[in-house]
Every structure is written in C-alpha cells, then in structure tokens.
Tab-separated table of N, CA and C in Angstrom:
chain	number	residue	atom	x	y	z
A	1384	MET	N	-16.439	-19.842	7.492
A	1384	MET	CA	-15.719	-19.798	8.781
A	1384	MET	C	-14.105	-19.414	8.043
A	1385	ILE	N	-13.562	-18.765	8.392
A	1385	ILE	CA	-11.980	-18.590	8.279
A	1385	ILE	C	-11.390	-18.804	9.490
A	1386	GLU	N	-10.216	-19.406	9.817
A	1386	GLU	CA	-9.660	-19.928	11.120
A	1386	GLU	C	-8.202	-19.480	10.633
A	1387	ILE	N	-7.528	-18.708	11.294
A	1387	ILE	CA	-6.072	-18.127	11.365
A	1387	ILE	C	-5.303	-18.168	12.468
A	1388	PRO	N	-4.736	-19.663	12.479
A	1388	PRO	CA	-3.727	-19.845	13.437
A	1388	PRO	C	-2.720	-18.255	13.762
A	1389	ILE	N	-2.447	-18.194	15.072
A	1389	ILE	CA	-1.690	-17.010	15.099
A	1389	ILE	C	-0.859	-17.630	16.113
A	1390	PRO	N	0.373	-17.897	15.683
A	1390	PRO	CA	1.515	-18.766	16.791
A	1390	PRO	C	1.915	-17.272	18.164
A	1391	GLY	N	1.728	-17.830	19.210
A	1391	GLY	CA	1.933	-17.330	20.537
A	1391	GLY	C	0.824	-16.497	20.769
A	1392	GLY	N	-0.342	-16.799	19.778
A	1392	GLY	CA	-1.641	-15.866	20.294
A	1392	GLY	C	-2.925	-16.631	20.243
A	1393	GLU	N	-3.880	-16.419	20.180
A	1393	GLU	CA	-5.068	-16.873	20.174
A	1393	GLU	C	-5.370	-17.158	18.581
A	1394	PRO	N	-5.974	-17.876	18.014
A	1394	PRO	CA	-6.409	-18.284	16.950
A	1394	PRO	C	-7.519	-17.292	16.618
A	1395	LEU	N	-7.355	-16.639	15.220
A	1395	LEU	CA	-8.422	-15.804	14.728
A	1395	LEU	C	-9.677	-16.490	14.029
A	1396	ARG	N	-10.992	-16.673	14.435
A	1396	ARG	CA	-12.112	-17.544	13.734
A	1396	ARG	C	-12.748	-16.237	13.506
A	1397	LEU	N	-12.947	-16.118	12.019
A	1397	LEU	CA	-13.806	-14.891	11.463
A	1397	LEU	C	-14.771	-15.883	10.846
A	1398	ALA	N	-16.191	-14.934	11.002
A	1398	ALA	CA	-17.452	-15.155	10.382
A	1398	ALA	C	-17.966	-14.512	9.085
A	1399	ALA	N	-17.370	-12.897	9.647
A	1399	ALA	CA	-17.635	-11.984	8.913
A	1399	ALA	C	-16.720	-11.108	8.534
A	1400	LEU	N	-16.720	-10.464	7.405
A	1400	LEU	CA	-15.533	-9.288	7.035
A	1400	LEU	C	-16.577	-8.185	6.358
A	1401	LEU	N	-16.245	-7.270	6.966
A	1401	LEU	CA	-16.929	-5.870	6.790
A	1401	LEU	C	-15.978	-5.257	6.175
A	1402	LEU	N	-16.284	-4.643	5.211
A	1402	LEU	CA	-15.257	-3.715	4.381
A	1402	LEU	C	-16.101	-2.283	3.853
A	1403	ASP	N	-15.232	-1.417	3.850
A	1403	ASP	CA	-15.465	0.113	3.051
A	1403	ASP	C	-15.077	-0.025	1.951
A	1404	MET	N	-15.929	0.693	1.143
A	1404	MET	CA	-15.841	0.962	-0.527
A	1404	MET	C	-14.899	1.736	-1.096
A	1405	ASN	N	-15.001	3.374	-0.917
A	1405	ASN	CA	-14.397	4.264	-1.267
A	1405	ASN	C	-13.033	4.509	-0.753
A	1406	GLY	N	-12.218	4.400	-1.655
A	1406	GLY	CA	-10.832	4.280	-1.183
A	1406	GLY	C	-10.506	3.229	-0.865
A	1407	THR	N	-11.140	2.287	-0.525
A	1407	THR	CA	-10.712	0.898	0.079
A	1407	THR	C	-10.501	-0.152	-1.119
A	1408	LEU	N	-12.013	-0.444	-1.434
A	1408	LEU	CA	-12.138	-1.398	-2.735
A	1408	LEU	C	-12.278	-0.643	-3.879
A	1409	SER	N	-12.571	0.354	-4.224
A	1409	SER	CA	-12.678	1.086	-5.323
A	1409	SER	C	-11.999	2.572	-5.388
A	1410	THR	N	-11.428	2.849	-6.486
A	1410	THR	CA	-10.826	4.320	-6.994
A	1410	THR	C	-11.577	5.051	-7.688
A	1411	ASP	N	-12.346	6.191	-7.497
A	1411	ASP	CA	-13.214	7.003	-7.668
A	1411	ASP	C	-14.446	6.422	-8.105
A	1412	GLY	N	-14.836	5.648	-7.116
A	1412	GLY	CA	-16.154	4.805	-7.609
A	1412	GLY	C	-16.036	3.622	-8.729
A	1413	ARG	N	-14.951	3.090	-8.878
A	1413	ARG	CA	-14.635	2.005	-9.579
A	1413	ARG	C	-13.538	0.724	-9.251
A	1414	VAL	N	-14.783	0.041	-8.797
A	1414	VAL	CA	-14.096	-1.222	-8.121
A	1414	VAL	C	-12.764	-1.890	-8.794
A	1415	ALA	N	-11.516	-1.795	-8.163
A	1415	ALA	CA	-10.532	-2.572	-8.742
A	1415	ALA	C	-10.293	-3.666	-9.381
A	1416	PRO	N	-9.619	-3.906	-10.426
A	1416	PRO	CA	-9.574	-5.347	-10.986
A	1416	PRO	C	-9.186	-6.331	-9.793
A	1417	GLY	N	-10.203	-7.533	-9.968
A	1417	GLY	CA	-9.650	-8.793	-9.342
A	1417	GLY	C	-10.116	-8.290	-7.957
A	1418	VAL	N	-11.028	-7.441	-7.457
A	1418	VAL	CA	-11.348	-7.372	-6.264
A	1418	VAL	C	-13.132	-8.200	-6.474
A	1419	LEU	N	-13.799	-8.103	-7.200
A	1419	LEU	CA	-15.099	-8.956	-7.502
A	1419	LEU	C	-15.172	-10.400	-6.997
A	1420	GLU	N	-13.772	-10.774	-7.876
A	1420	GLU	CA	-13.909	-12.250	-8.010
A	1420	GLU	C	-13.590	-12.698	-6.449
A	1421	ARG	N	-12.708	-11.904	-5.723
A	1421	ARG	CA	-12.043	-12.231	-4.618
A	1421	ARG	C	-13.063	-12.126	-3.669
A	1422	LEU	N	-14.017	-11.200	-3.697
A	1422	LEU	CA	-15.427	-11.026	-2.825
A	1422	LEU	C	-16.220	-12.108	-3.128
A	1423	ARG	N	-15.982	-12.381	-4.427
A	1423	ARG	CA	-16.960	-13.483	-4.367
A	1423	ARG	C	-16.945	-15.031	-3.732
A	1424	ARG	N	-15.297	-15.321	-3.952
A	1424	ARG	CA	-14.448	-16.063	-3.274
A	1424	ARG	C	-14.872	-16.270	-1.759
A	1425	LEU	N	-14.305	-14.895	-1.368
A	1425	LEU	CA	-14.832	-14.787	0.161
A	1425	LEU	C	-16.150	-15.038	0.822
A	1426	GLY	N	-16.991	-14.937	-0.097
A	1426	GLY	CA	-18.343	-14.869	0.309
A	1426	GLY	C	-18.850	-16.267	0.573
A	1427	ARG	N	-18.135	-16.919	-0.051
A	1427	ARG	CA	-18.511	-18.873	0.049
A	1427	ARG	C	-17.859	-19.281	1.396
A	1428	GLN	N	-17.034	-18.693	2.147
A	1428	GLN	CA	-16.795	-18.811	3.269
A	1428	GLN	C	-17.004	-18.030	4.374
A	1429	VAL	N	-17.327	-16.675	4.306
A	1429	VAL	CA	-17.685	-16.021	5.242
A	1429	VAL	C	-18.748	-14.774	5.111
A	1430	ARG	N	-19.543	-14.011	5.922
A	1430	ARG	CA	-20.637	-12.951	5.271
A	1430	ARG	C	-19.570	-12.121	4.856
A	1431	VAL	N	-19.723	-11.457	3.769
A	1431	VAL	CA	-19.086	-10.370	3.584
A	1431	VAL	C	-20.111	-9.381	3.213
A	1432	VAL	N	-19.962	-7.800	3.936
A	1432	VAL	CA	-20.618	-6.554	3.919
A	1432	VAL	C	-19.736	-5.879	3.501
A	1433	VAL	N	-20.533	-4.917	2.562
A	1433	VAL	CA	-19.642	-3.621	1.999
A	1433	VAL	C	-20.838	-2.493	2.629
A	1434	ALA	N	-19.745	-1.636	3.367
A	1434	ALA	CA	-20.677	-0.476	3.995
A	1434	ALA	C	-19.864	0.588	3.172
A	1435	THR	N	-20.932	1.330	2.642
A	1435	THR	CA	-20.455	2.739	1.986
A	1435	THR	C	-21.279	4.191	1.857
A	1436	ALA	N	-21.296	5.076	1.927
A	1436	ALA	CA	-21.911	6.271	1.325
A	1436	ALA	C	-22.567	6.380	0.174
A	1437	ASP	N	-21.562	5.414	-0.825
A	1437	ASP	CA	-21.716	5.133	-2.121
A	1437	ASP	C	-21.697	6.710	-2.896
A	1438	THR	N	-20.890	7.288	-2.534
A	1438	THR	CA	-20.161	8.963	-2.948
A	1438	THR	C	-20.818	9.080	-4.435
A	1439	PHE	N	-20.129	7.764	-5.286
A	1439	PHE	CA	-20.265	8.007	-6.516
A	1439	PHE	C	-21.514	7.525	-7.043
A	1440	GLY	N	-22.473	6.699	-6.403
A	1440	GLY	CA	-23.656	6.382	-6.901
A	1440	GLY	C	-23.289	5.025	-7.831
A	1441	THR	N	-22.355	4.425	-7.617
A	1441	THR	CA	-21.949	3.128	-8.448
A	1441	THR	C	-22.135	1.918	-7.470
A	1442	ALA	N	-22.350	2.008	-6.707
A	1442	ALA	CA	-22.079	0.629	-5.471
A	1442	ALA	C	-22.728	-0.295	-5.908
A	1443	ARG	N	-24.238	-0.228	-5.819
A	1443	ARG	CA	-25.052	-1.286	-6.132
A	1443	ARG	C	-24.829	-2.131	-7.340
A	1444	LYS	N	-24.435	-1.164	-8.821
A	1444	LYS	CA	-24.267	-1.753	-9.860
A	1444	LYS	C	-22.422	-2.380	-9.798
A	1445	ALA	N	-21.472	-1.594	-8.948
A	1445	ALA	CA	-20.539	-2.134	-9.165
A	1445	ALA	C	-20.368	-3.334	-8.332
A	1446	LEU	N	-21.153	-3.553	-7.179
A	1446	LEU	CA	-20.952	-5.039	-6.553
A	1446	LEU	C	-22.089	-5.714	-6.580
A	1447	ALA	N	-22.744	-6.163	-7.765
A	1447	ALA	CA	-23.507	-6.752	-7.986
A	1447	ALA	C	-22.776	-8.489	-8.221
A	1448	VAL	N	-22.470	-8.938	-7.139
A	1448	VAL	CA	-21.665	-9.991	-7.304
A	1448	VAL	C	-22.492	-10.855	-5.896
A	1449	GLY	N	-22.724	-12.510	-6.501
A	1449	GLY	CA	-22.960	-12.923	-5.478
A	1449	GLY	C	-22.054	-13.029	-4.374
A	1450	GLY	N	-22.752	-13.241	-2.908
A	1450	GLY	CA	-21.934	-13.670	-1.830
A	1450	GLY	C	-21.680	-11.991	-0.984
A	1451	VAL	N	-22.141	-11.193	-1.935
A	1451	VAL	CA	-21.810	-9.576	-0.873
A	1451	VAL	C	-22.911	-8.659	-0.428
A	1452	GLU	N	-22.948	-8.447	0.558
A	1452	GLU	CA	-24.321	-7.445	0.972
A	1452	GLU	C	-23.858	-6.422	0.989
A	1453	LEU	N	-24.662	-5.389	0.505
A	1453	LEU	CA	-24.212	-3.868	0.393
A	1453	LEU	C	-24.980	-3.284	1.369
A	1454	ARG	N	-24.585	-2.472	2.284
A	1454	ARG	CA	-25.080	-1.708	3.079
A	1454	ARG	C	-25.051	0.145	2.878
A	1455	VAL	N	-25.763	0.867	2.479
A	1455	VAL	CA	-25.683	1.880	2.203
A	1455	VAL	C	-25.777	2.735	3.237
A	1456	LEU	N	-24.722	3.822	3.541
A	1456	LEU	CA	-24.816	4.403	4.984
A	1456	LEU	C	-25.473	5.982	4.969
A	1457	HIS	N	-26.357	6.587	5.524
A	1457	HIS	CA	-26.903	7.566	5.304
A	1457	HIS	C	-26.372	8.884	6.004
A	1458	ALA	N	-26.873	10.151	5.892
A	1458	ALA	CA	-26.089	11.349	6.207
A	1458	ALA	C	-25.840	11.020	7.679
A	1459	GLY	N	-24.962	11.862	8.131
A	1459	GLY	CA	-24.420	11.222	9.665
A	1459	GLY	C	-23.186	10.595	9.980
A	1460	SER	N	-22.955	10.818	11.113
A	1460	SER	CA	-21.769	9.954	11.618
A	1460	SER	C	-21.575	8.580	10.703
A	1461	GLN	N	-20.875	8.309	9.852
A	1461	GLN	CA	-20.443	6.999	9.540
A	1461	GLN	C	-19.545	6.386	9.764
A	1462	ALA	N	-18.750	7.028	10.645
A	1462	ALA	CA	-17.876	6.008	11.585
A	1462	ALA	C	-18.620	5.050	12.752
A	1463	ALA	N	-19.651	5.843	13.417
A	1463	ALA	CA	-20.637	5.367	14.070
A	1463	ALA	C	-21.688	4.013	13.592
A	1464	GLN	N	-22.064	4.690	11.927
A	1464	GLN	CA	-22.812	3.410	11.455
A	1464	GLN	C	-22.084	2.278	11.264
A	1465	LYS	N	-20.598	2.431	10.513
A	1465	LYS	CA	-19.956	1.327	10.606
A	1465	LYS	C	-19.834	0.549	11.706
A	1466	GLU	N	-19.353	1.192	12.857
A	1466	GLU	CA	-19.384	0.693	14.017
A	1466	GLU	C	-20.817	-0.165	14.488
A	1467	ARG	N	-21.659	0.143	14.359
A	1467	ARG	CA	-22.681	-0.429	14.620
A	1467	ARG	C	-22.940	-1.549	13.603
A	1468	ILE	N	-22.772	-1.540	12.377
A	1468	ILE	CA	-22.378	-2.841	11.588
A	1468	ILE	C	-21.953	-3.601	12.349
A	1469	LEU	N	-20.515	-3.429	12.633
A	1469	LEU	CA	-19.668	-4.277	13.073
A	1469	LEU	C	-19.991	-5.015	14.468
A	1470	GLU	N	-20.896	-4.228	15.274
A	1470	GLU	CA	-21.353	-4.952	16.731
A	1470	GLU	C	-22.092	-5.746	16.078
A	1471	GLU	N	-23.097	-5.636	15.370
A	1471	GLU	CA	-23.988	-6.515	14.406
A	1471	GLU	C	-23.822	-7.782	14.129
A	1472	LEU	N	-22.550	-7.957	13.222
A	1472	LEU	CA	-22.104	-8.786	12.644
A	1472	LEU	C	-21.422	-9.724	13.539
A	1473	GLY	N	-20.732	-8.692	15.027
A	1473	GLY	CA	-19.916	-9.933	15.825
A	1473	GLY	C	-18.507	-9.425	16.031
A	1474	VAL	N	-18.304	-8.454	17.133
A	1474	VAL	CA	-16.474	-8.076	17.026
A	1474	VAL	C	-15.878	-8.811	17.307
A	1475	GLU	N	-15.969	-9.735	17.728
A	1475	GLU	CA	-14.973	-11.242	18.309
A	1475	GLU	C	-14.655	-11.588	16.982
A	1476	THR	N	-15.540	-11.727	16.410
A	1476	THR	CA	-15.573	-12.360	14.716
A	1476	THR	C	-15.749	-12.084	13.392
A	1477	THR	N	-15.290	-11.130	13.545
A	1477	THR	CA	-15.546	-10.043	12.267
A	1477	THR	C	-14.102	-9.127	11.662
A	1478	ALA	N	-13.429	-9.422	10.624
A	1478	ALA	CA	-12.420	-8.726	10.335
A	1478	ALA	C	-13.011	-7.197	9.660
A	1479	ALA	N	-12.597	-6.253	9.692
A	1479	ALA	CA	-12.795	-4.992	9.117
A	1479	ALA	C	-11.763	-4.395	8.437
A	1480	VAL	N	-12.189	-3.855	7.382
A	1480	VAL	CA	-11.078	-3.240	6.208
A	1480	VAL	C	-11.546	-2.109	5.425
A	1481	GLY	N	-10.438	-0.844	5.889
A	1481	GLY	CA	-10.742	0.595	5.312
A	1481	GLY	C	-9.548	1.335	5.383
A	1482	ASN	N	-10.013	2.176	4.679
A	1482	ASN	CA	-8.717	3.491	4.745
A	1482	ASN	C	-9.264	4.791	5.105
A	1483	GLY	N	-10.505	5.213	5.386
A	1483	GLY	CA	-10.309	6.507	5.498
A	1483	GLY	C	-10.657	6.743	6.876
A	1484	HIS	N	-10.713	8.102	7.420
A	1484	HIS	CA	-11.081	8.480	8.782
A	1484	HIS	C	-12.050	7.894	9.625
A	1485	ASN	N	-13.156	7.539	8.817
A	1485	ASN	CA	-14.534	7.297	9.000
A	1485	ASN	C	-14.232	5.689	9.433
A	1486	ASP	N	-13.603	4.982	9.035
A	1486	ASP	CA	-13.092	3.549	9.304
A	1486	ASP	C	-12.373	3.468	10.548
A	1487	ARG	N	-11.955	4.163	11.209
A	1487	ARG	CA	-10.816	4.067	12.021
A	1487	ARG	C	-11.364	3.451	13.517
A	1488	ARG	N	-12.859	3.546	13.682
A	1488	ARG	CA	-13.360	2.878	14.671
A	1488	ARG	C	-13.673	1.361	14.573
A	1489	MET	N	-14.062	1.105	13.391
A	1489	MET	CA	-14.140	-0.279	12.861
A	1489	MET	C	-13.270	-1.042	12.987
A	1490	VAL	N	-12.169	-0.500	12.852
A	1490	VAL	CA	-10.929	-1.148	12.356
A	1490	VAL	C	-9.927	-1.352	13.379
A	1491	ALA	N	-10.218	-0.351	14.530
A	1491	ALA	CA	-9.719	-0.551	15.535
A	1491	ALA	C	-10.474	-1.763	16.409
A	1492	ARG	N	-11.686	-1.778	16.230
A	1492	ARG	CA	-12.650	-2.875	17.413
A	1492	ARG	C	-12.581	-4.093	16.616
A	1493	ALA	N	-12.489	-4.553	15.613
A	1493	ALA	CA	-12.674	-5.665	14.811
A	1493	ALA	C	-12.004	-6.687	15.555
A	1494	ALA	N	-12.242	-8.065	15.028
A	1494	ALA	CA	-11.379	-9.073	15.613
A	1494	ALA	C	-9.676	-8.812	15.004
A	1495	ILE	N	-9.777	-8.353	13.759
A	1495	ILE	CA	-8.540	-7.802	13.190
A	1495	ILE	C	-9.119	-6.669	12.147
A	1496	GLY	N	-7.940	-5.845	12.280
A	1496	GLY	CA	-8.141	-4.605	11.161
A	1496	GLY	C	-7.377	-4.293	10.641
A	1497	VAL	N	-7.373	-4.230	9.170
A	1497	VAL	CA	-6.681	-3.983	7.996
A	1497	VAL	C	-6.921	-2.534	7.090
A	1498	ALA	N	-5.817	-1.711	7.191
A	1498	ALA	CA	-5.774	-0.446	6.768
A	1498	ALA	C	-5.271	-0.891	5.283
A	1499	VAL	N	-5.777	-0.487	4.277
A	1499	VAL	CA	-5.873	-0.194	2.683
A	1499	VAL	C	-5.115	1.085	2.470
A	1500	LEU	N	-3.565	0.989	2.234
A	1500	LEU	CA	-3.274	2.293	1.764
A	1500	LEU	C	-2.758	2.263	0.244
A	1501	GLY	N	-3.860	2.798	-0.536
A	1501	GLY	CA	-4.045	2.344	-1.634
A	1501	GLY	C	-3.836	3.788	-2.556
A	1502	ARG	N	-4.781	3.990	-3.647
A	1502	ARG	CA	-4.332	5.054	-4.589
A	1502	ARG	C	-4.873	6.094	-4.043
A	1503	GLU	N	-6.197	6.241	-2.966
A	1503	GLU	CA	-6.692	7.740	-2.565
A	1503	GLU	C	-5.893	7.227	-1.168
A	1504	GLY	N	-4.632	6.790	-0.775
A	1504	GLY	CA	-4.403	7.189	0.547
A	1504	GLY	C	-5.275	6.677	1.485
A	1505	ALA	N	-4.820	7.055	2.716
A	1505	ALA	CA	-5.307	6.140	4.018
A	1505	ALA	C	-5.266	7.353	4.838
A	1506	ALA	N	-6.156	7.273	5.963
A	1506	ALA	CA	-5.997	8.255	6.942
A	1506	ALA	C	-5.035	7.650	8.093
A	1507	GLY	N	-4.149	9.258	8.483
A	1507	GLY	CA	-3.259	8.568	9.881
A	1507	GLY	C	-3.952	7.742	10.896
A	1508	GLU	N	-5.142	8.222	11.344
A	1508	GLU	CA	-5.870	7.599	12.678
A	1508	GLU	C	-5.874	6.053	12.298
A	1509	THR	N	-6.404	5.705	10.903
A	1509	THR	CA	-7.015	4.211	10.605
A	1509	THR	C	-5.912	3.409	10.686
A	1510	LEU	N	-4.556	4.001	10.186
A	1510	LEU	CA	-3.301	3.356	9.706
A	1510	LEU	C	-2.718	3.103	11.149
A	1511	ARG	N	-2.973	3.748	12.203
A	1511	ARG	CA	-2.494	3.537	13.525
A	1511	ARG	C	-3.090	2.726	14.429
A	1512	ARG	N	-4.702	2.686	14.004
A	1512	ARG	CA	-5.434	1.665	14.476
A	1512	ARG	C	-5.437	0.326	13.915
A	1513	ALA	N	-5.059	-0.110	13.252
A	1513	ALA	CA	-5.058	-1.383	12.070
A	1513	ALA	C	-4.213	-2.014	12.842
A	1514	ARG	N	-4.031	-3.472	12.603
A	1514	ARG	CA	-2.959	-4.541	12.989
A	1514	ARG	C	-2.269	-4.751	11.831
A	1515	VAL	N	-3.025	-4.640	10.772
A	1515	VAL	CA	-2.387	-5.200	9.332
A	1515	VAL	C	-2.753	-3.869	8.608
A	1516	VAL	N	-1.624	-3.336	7.377
A	1516	VAL	CA	-1.483	-2.563	6.418
A	1516	VAL	C	-1.310	-3.259	4.994
A	1517	ALA	N	-2.161	-2.835	4.180
A	1517	ALA	CA	-1.801	-3.883	2.886
A	1517	ALA	C	-1.872	-2.496	2.126
A	1518	ALA	N	-1.206	-2.972	0.875
A	1518	ALA	CA	-1.141	-1.923	-0.124
A	1518	ALA	C	-1.694	-1.807	-1.125
A	1519	SER	N	-3.048	-2.415	-1.415
A	1519	SER	CA	-3.776	-2.761	-2.438
A	1519	SER	C	-5.070	-3.301	-1.613
A	1520	PRO	N	-6.305	-3.257	-2.084
A	1520	PRO	CA	-7.518	-3.824	-1.856
A	1520	PRO	C	-6.960	-5.537	-2.162
A	1521	GLU	N	-6.365	-5.751	-3.492
A	1521	GLU	CA	-6.259	-7.105	-3.617
A	1521	GLU	C	-5.639	-7.835	-2.466
A	1522	ASP	N	-4.440	-6.858	-1.953
A	1522	ASP	CA	-3.486	-7.453	-0.894
A	1522	ASP	C	-4.296	-7.670	0.028
A	1523	ALA	N	-5.172	-6.929	0.751
A	1523	ALA	CA	-5.996	-6.848	1.567
A	1523	ALA	C	-6.875	-7.946	1.545
A	1524	LEU	N	-7.590	-8.347	0.600
A	1524	LEU	CA	-8.674	-9.372	0.139
A	1524	LEU	C	-7.754	-11.022	0.299
A	1525	ASP	N	-6.883	-10.558	-0.104
A	1525	ASP	CA	-5.930	-12.383	-0.440
A	1525	ASP	C	-5.368	-12.445	0.882
A	1526	LEU	N	-5.168	-11.685	1.946
A	1526	LEU	CA	-4.843	-11.901	3.586
A	1526	LEU	C	-5.908	-12.917	3.879
A	1527	PHE	N	-7.067	-12.677	3.516
A	1527	PHE	CA	-8.240	-13.613	4.154
A	1527	PHE	C	-8.016	-15.175	3.289
A	1528	LEU	N	-7.904	-14.812	1.736
A	1528	LEU	CA	-7.975	-15.775	0.922
A	1528	LEU	C	-6.855	-16.732	1.007
A	1529	GLU	N	-5.718	-16.452	1.435
A	1529	GLU	CA	-4.543	-17.083	2.033
A	1529	GLU	C	-3.873	-16.792	3.265
A	1530	PRO	N	-4.719	-17.510	4.302
A	1530	PRO	CA	-4.525	-16.866	5.945
A	1530	PRO	C	-3.048	-17.125	6.274
A	1531	ARG	N	-2.237	-18.066	5.769
A	1531	ARG	CA	-1.088	-17.987	6.413
A	1531	ARG	C	-0.339	-16.613	6.225
A	1532	ARG	N	-0.763	-15.843	5.202
A	1532	ARG	CA	0.085	-14.471	5.522
A	1532	ARG	C	-0.406	-13.767	6.244
A	1533	LEU	N	-1.468	-13.812	7.197
A	1533	LEU	CA	-1.698	-12.974	8.147
A	1533	LEU	C	-1.075	-13.726	9.496
A	1534	THR	N	-1.114	-15.191	9.196
A	1534	THR	CA	0.032	-16.024	10.582
A	1534	THR	C	0.978	-15.260	10.497
A	1535	ALA	N	2.013	-15.412	9.250
A	1535	ALA	CA	3.205	-14.869	9.162
A	1535	ALA	C	3.457	-13.439	9.551
A	1536	THR	N	2.399	-12.595	9.255
A	1536	THR	CA	2.363	-11.199	9.737
A	1536	THR	C	2.002	-10.932	11.481
A	1537	LEU	N	1.012	-11.974	12.070
A	1537	LEU	CA	1.040	-11.380	13.148
A	1537	LEU	C	1.888	-12.425	14.371
A	1538	ARG	N	2.182	-13.302	13.786
A	1538	ARG	CA	3.139	-14.056	14.806
A	1538	ARG	C	4.165	-13.269	15.918
A	1539	ASP	N	4.435	-14.149	17.025
A	1539	ASP	CA	4.541	-13.502	18.201
A	1539	ASP	C	6.106	-13.558	18.038
C-alpha cells in the first residue's frame, strides 16, 4: 500500500498501479532505462499490472521482472479492456499511467491518473483527463516511489 497525503483533500491510498506499455514505459517496444528497477521496487508495495496490445511482441521478455503482472490485450476496444482491468483492481485504490488515446478512460477514472508525455508523445484527450503529467516513464514511476512529489503537486 502506498499512502499519499494530499493537503486540503483526502489522502490517496493505493493498492495497485495500472500501466500502459507502448509509448508509456517503452519506446518502439524497448523499455526505457531504469524502468524495470522502479517496477520491481513498486511491486514490493502495490500490485503492478501492465496492460498492452504488445504491438512489438516484446512485452513478455521486456517485463520479465518480479512483481509485475502482464495483461496482453486482444483485438477490439483496448480502452474498454483497460477500463475493465481498472475496475477489477479497484477504481478507488488504483493509479493509472498512460499516454495513448486508449488510456484516456483508465486515466480519468483511476484514483489518480498520470499521463506520460514521452518520446512517442501523448494523446490530447489523455492529457486533459490526467491529474498529473510526467515528462518520462521514470518520472511517472518516481511519483509513486517518492509520494511527497505527488503531495506537492496535488495540494490545494
């Protein structure tokens, strides 16, 4: 569990982290340096789930790290599939991190949604629905490893 006090608001109590892979944690199917160690550390505190269409066919190998659960999405509405995973994990206790148009619904509904504006860009609708925008996957994951950063960003 990660608890994040929010001055002027209710504290966030996170039991899970739902992440997109392509464009969020990886660029062209390659996971960004430093991401795996951060995921491993987060996996000791919360349930970590990565949802991906696995466009490049690299997800299983790239995310072979303890504490990370991989969900490969099937054809059809990936936004709806990601939203169902969020509901399964618990909307009120799950943070969602993504960059693409298919991440907009999970980012909007999660206890806290983070958009990553990385090398592959980010969908405008996902940016609009996020409570926080991070410059890189490392920065996004560090928000949960160093929760005072979120406290500072979200205070009233």
